[in-house]
Coordinates of C-alpha atoms in Angstrom, one line a residue:
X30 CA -23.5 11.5 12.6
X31 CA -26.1 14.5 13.1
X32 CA -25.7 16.2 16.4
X33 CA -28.8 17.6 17.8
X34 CA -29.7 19.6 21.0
X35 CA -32.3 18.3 23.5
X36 CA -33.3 19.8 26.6
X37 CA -30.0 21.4 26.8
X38 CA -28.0 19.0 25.7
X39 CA -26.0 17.7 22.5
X40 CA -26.9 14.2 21.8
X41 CA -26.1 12.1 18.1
X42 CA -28.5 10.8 16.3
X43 CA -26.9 7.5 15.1
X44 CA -27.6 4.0 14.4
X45 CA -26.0 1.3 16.2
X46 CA -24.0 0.3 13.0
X47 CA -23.0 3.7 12.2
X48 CA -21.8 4.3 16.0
X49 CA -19.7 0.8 15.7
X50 CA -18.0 2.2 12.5
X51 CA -17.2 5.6 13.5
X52 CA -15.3 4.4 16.4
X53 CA -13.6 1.7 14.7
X54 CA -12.1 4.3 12.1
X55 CA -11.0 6.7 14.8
X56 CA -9.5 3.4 16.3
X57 CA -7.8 2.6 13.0
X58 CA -6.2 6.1 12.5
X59 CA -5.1 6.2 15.7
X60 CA -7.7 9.4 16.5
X61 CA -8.8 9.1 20.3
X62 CA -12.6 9.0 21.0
X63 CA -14.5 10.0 24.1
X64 CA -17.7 8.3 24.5
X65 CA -21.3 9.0 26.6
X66 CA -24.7 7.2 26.3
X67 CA -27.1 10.0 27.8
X68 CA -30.6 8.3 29.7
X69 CA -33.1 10.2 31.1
X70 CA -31.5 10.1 34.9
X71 CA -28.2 11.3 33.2
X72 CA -29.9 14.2 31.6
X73 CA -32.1 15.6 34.3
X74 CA -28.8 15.2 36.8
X75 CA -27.0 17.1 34.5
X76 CA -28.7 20.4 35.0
X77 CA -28.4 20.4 38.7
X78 CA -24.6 19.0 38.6
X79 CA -22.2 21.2 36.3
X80 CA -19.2 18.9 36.4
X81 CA -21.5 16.3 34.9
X82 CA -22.7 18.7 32.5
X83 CA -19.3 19.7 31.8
X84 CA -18.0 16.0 31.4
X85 CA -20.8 15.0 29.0
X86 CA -20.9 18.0 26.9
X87 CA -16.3 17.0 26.3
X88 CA -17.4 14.0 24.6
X89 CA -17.2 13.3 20.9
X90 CA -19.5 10.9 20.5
X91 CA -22.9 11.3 22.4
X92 CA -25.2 8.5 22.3
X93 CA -28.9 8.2 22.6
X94 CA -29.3 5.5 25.4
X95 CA -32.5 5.7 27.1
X96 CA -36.3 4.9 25.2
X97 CA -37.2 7.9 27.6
X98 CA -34.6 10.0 25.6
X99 CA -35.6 8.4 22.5
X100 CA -39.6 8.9 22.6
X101 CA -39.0 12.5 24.5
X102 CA -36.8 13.7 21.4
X103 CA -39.4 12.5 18.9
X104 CA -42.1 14.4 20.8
X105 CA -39.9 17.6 20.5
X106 CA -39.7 16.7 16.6
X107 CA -36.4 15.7 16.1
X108 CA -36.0 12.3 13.8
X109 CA -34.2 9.6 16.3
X110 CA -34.4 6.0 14.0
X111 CA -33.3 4.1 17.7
X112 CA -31.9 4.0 20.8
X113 CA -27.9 3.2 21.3
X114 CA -28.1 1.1 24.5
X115 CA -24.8 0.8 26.4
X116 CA -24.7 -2.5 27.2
X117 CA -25.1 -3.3 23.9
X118 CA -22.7 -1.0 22.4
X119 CA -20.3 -2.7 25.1
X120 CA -20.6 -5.9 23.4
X121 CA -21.1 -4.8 19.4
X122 CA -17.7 -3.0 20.4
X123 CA -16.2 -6.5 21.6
X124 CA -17.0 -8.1 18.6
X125 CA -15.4 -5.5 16.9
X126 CA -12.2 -5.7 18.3
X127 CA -12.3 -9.7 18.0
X128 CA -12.0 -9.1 14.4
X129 CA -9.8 -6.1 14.2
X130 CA -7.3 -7.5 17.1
X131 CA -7.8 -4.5 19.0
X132 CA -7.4 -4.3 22.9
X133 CA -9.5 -3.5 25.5
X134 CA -9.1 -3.2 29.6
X135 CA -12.6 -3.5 31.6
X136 CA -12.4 -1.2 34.7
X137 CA -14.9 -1.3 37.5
X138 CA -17.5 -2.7 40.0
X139 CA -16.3 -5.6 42.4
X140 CA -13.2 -7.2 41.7
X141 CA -15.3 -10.8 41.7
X142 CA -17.6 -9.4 39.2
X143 CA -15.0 -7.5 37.0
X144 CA -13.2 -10.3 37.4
X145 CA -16.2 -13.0 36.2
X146 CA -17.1 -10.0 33.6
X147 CA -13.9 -10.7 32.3
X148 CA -13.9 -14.7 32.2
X149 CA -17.6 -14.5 31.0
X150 CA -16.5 -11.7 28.0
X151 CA -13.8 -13.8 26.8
X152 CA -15.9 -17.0 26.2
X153 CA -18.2 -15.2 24.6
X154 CA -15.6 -13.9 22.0
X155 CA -12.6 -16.3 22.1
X156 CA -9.6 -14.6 20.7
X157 CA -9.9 -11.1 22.0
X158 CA -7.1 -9.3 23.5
X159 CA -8.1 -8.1 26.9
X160 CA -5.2 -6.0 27.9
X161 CA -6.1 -6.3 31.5
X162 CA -8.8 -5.7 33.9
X163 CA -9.5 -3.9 37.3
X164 CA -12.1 -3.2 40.1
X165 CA -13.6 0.4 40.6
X166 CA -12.7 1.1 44.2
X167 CA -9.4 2.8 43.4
X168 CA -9.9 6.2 44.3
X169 CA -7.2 6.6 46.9
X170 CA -4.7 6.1 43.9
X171 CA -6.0 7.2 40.6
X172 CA -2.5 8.4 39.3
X173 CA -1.5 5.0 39.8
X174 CA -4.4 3.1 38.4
X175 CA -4.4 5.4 34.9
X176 CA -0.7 4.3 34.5
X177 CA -1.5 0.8 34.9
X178 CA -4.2 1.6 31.7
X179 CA -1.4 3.2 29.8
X180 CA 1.1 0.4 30.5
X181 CA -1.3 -2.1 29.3
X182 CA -1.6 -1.1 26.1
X183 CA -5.4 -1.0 25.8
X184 CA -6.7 0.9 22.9
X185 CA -10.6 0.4 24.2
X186 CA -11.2 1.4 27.9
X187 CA -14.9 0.4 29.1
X188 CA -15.6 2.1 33.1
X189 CA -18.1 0.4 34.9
X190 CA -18.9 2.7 37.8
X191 CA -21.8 4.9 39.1
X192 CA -22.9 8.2 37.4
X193 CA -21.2 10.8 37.8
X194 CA -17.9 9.3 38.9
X195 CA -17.2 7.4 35.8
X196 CA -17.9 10.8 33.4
X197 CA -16.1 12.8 35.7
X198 CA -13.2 10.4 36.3
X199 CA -13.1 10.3 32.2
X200 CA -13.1 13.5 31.7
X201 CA -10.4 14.0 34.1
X202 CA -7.8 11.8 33.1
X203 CA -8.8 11.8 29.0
X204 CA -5.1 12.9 28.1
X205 CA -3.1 10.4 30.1
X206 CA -5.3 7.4 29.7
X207 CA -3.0 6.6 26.8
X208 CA -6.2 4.4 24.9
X209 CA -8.0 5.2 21.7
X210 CA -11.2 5.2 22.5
X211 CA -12.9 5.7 26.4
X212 CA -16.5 4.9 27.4
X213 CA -18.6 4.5 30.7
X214 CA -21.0 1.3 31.0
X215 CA -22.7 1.7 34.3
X216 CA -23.5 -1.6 35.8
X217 CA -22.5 -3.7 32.2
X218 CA -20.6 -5.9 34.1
X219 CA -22.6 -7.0 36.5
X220 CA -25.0 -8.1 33.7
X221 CA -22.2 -9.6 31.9
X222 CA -21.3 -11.5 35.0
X223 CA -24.3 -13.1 35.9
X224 CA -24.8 -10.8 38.5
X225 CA -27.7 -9.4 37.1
X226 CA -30.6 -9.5 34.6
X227 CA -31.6 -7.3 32.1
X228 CA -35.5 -6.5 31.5
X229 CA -36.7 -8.3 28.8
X230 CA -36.8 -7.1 25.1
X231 CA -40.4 -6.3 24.7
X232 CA -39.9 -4.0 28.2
X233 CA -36.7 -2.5 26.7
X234 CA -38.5 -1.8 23.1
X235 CA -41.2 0.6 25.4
X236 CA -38.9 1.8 27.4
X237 CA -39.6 0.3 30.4
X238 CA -35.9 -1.0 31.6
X239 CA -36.3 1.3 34.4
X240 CA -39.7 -0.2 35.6
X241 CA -37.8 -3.3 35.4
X242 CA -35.1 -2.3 37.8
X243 CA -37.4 -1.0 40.3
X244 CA -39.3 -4.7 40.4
X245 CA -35.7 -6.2 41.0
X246 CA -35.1 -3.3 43.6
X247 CA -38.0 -1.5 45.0
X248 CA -35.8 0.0 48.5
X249 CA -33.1 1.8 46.0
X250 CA -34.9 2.7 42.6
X251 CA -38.4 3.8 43.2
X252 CA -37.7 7.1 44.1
X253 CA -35.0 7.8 42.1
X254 CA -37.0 6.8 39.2
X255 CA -40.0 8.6 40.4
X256 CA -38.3 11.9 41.1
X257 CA -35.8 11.6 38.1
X258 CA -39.0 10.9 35.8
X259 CA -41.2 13.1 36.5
X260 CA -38.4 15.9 36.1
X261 CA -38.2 15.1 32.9
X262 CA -41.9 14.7 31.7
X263 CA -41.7 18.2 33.2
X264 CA -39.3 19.4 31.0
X265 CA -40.7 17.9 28.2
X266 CA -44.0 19.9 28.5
X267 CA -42.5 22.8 29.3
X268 CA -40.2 22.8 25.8
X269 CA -43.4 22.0 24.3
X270 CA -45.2 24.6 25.6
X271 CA -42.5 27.1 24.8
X272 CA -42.2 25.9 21.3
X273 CA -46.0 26.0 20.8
X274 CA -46.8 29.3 22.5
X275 CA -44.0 30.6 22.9
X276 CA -42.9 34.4 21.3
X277 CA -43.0 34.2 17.6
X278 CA -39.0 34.8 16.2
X279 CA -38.7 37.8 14.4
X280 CA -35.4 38.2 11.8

């Protein structure tokens, strides 16, 4: 995969395919893989929150998530062929270990909806090994809830908890997690549960998931997409500018 940088941050230009099969050989040879989708919230927080920054930039495999991302690289002229959502990682990854018998341990959100995430995940793919589960309010104890991830054999580990807590917890505990690979999914498992609905394709194809998620939740998102978006078409300008005016390089 080709690593570029983008406002400050490394980021893989990869196809959904190629991602799938990168991780499955690290899998296979027993090579341990931490994972990141980067979206535009995640990439404007990062330059305000080092530990974030710090925790994103330790990852081996950084994904393109957000259409924001996608459309913002292109206008800085990189060549991005698509997006890498995580949701749908999360369940080309599933599929994945179905067929190569891997296992996998869903950590995160309410214990009702990790707990339907996992019932819902394993009709959906009958036959995979889900090493165990567990909900996301743990952090009196996290000692004791990364042993229970080592003692359950899990070679995938999928966190569903709020940025920056999930990175950060990741990052943290890479070493003694005992798995092969380690991503965060956000709120995955509340759309895997039912819980709730993802925008539909033709929104998602134009980048408008996060248009989407306001609608469903107007009180919570509008400002934080606001201010969060309009940080980054800042950014975006201002690289422009400095790439079109800027000081001519001299050798």
């Amino acid at each position: 995969m080709q690593r570029i940088e983008f406002l400050g941050c490394p980021m893989d230009v990869a196809s959904m395919d190629d991602t799938v099969e990168t991780i499955r050989s690290a899998i296979t040879a027993g090579q341990f893989t931490q994972h990141v989708v980067v979206n535009v919230a995640k990439l404007v927080n990062m330059r305000d929150d080092p530990q974030l920054k710090e925790s994103v930039h330790s990852c081996d495999i950084i994904n393109i998530d957000g259409m924001g991302v996608v459309l913002g690289a292109r206008f800085l002229g990189h060549s991005v062929p698509e997006r890498v959502a995580g949701v749908d990682l999360f369940h080309e990854l599933l599929k994945m270990s179905k067929t190569n018998q891997f296992s996998v341990f869903l950590l995160g959100a309410k214990d009702e909806v990790v707990s339907q995430a996992t019932s819902n995940v394993l009709a959906l793919y009958p036959g995979l090994k889900v090493a165990g589960y567990h909900h996301g309010y743990f952090w009196d104890d996290e000692a004791a809830l990364v042993e229970k991830i080592r003692a359950s054999g899990a070679q995938l580990l999928f966190v569903a908890i709020t940025s920056p807590k999930k990175e950060n917890f990741i990052n943290r505990w890479r070493d003694q997690l005992g798995v092969d690979f380690v991503m965060g999914v956000g709120g995955t498992f509340d759309v895997v549960a039912g819980k709730v609905k993802r925008a539909p394709r033709w929104m998602q194809q134009y980048g408008l998931e996060w248009l989407y998620r306001v609608i469903q939740e107007p009180g919570r998102m509008w400002k934080r997409y606001l201010t969060t978006n309009l940080k980054f078409a800042l950014l975006l300008i201002k690289e422009k500018a400095k790439r079109l005016f800027g000081p001519a390089k001299t050798n």
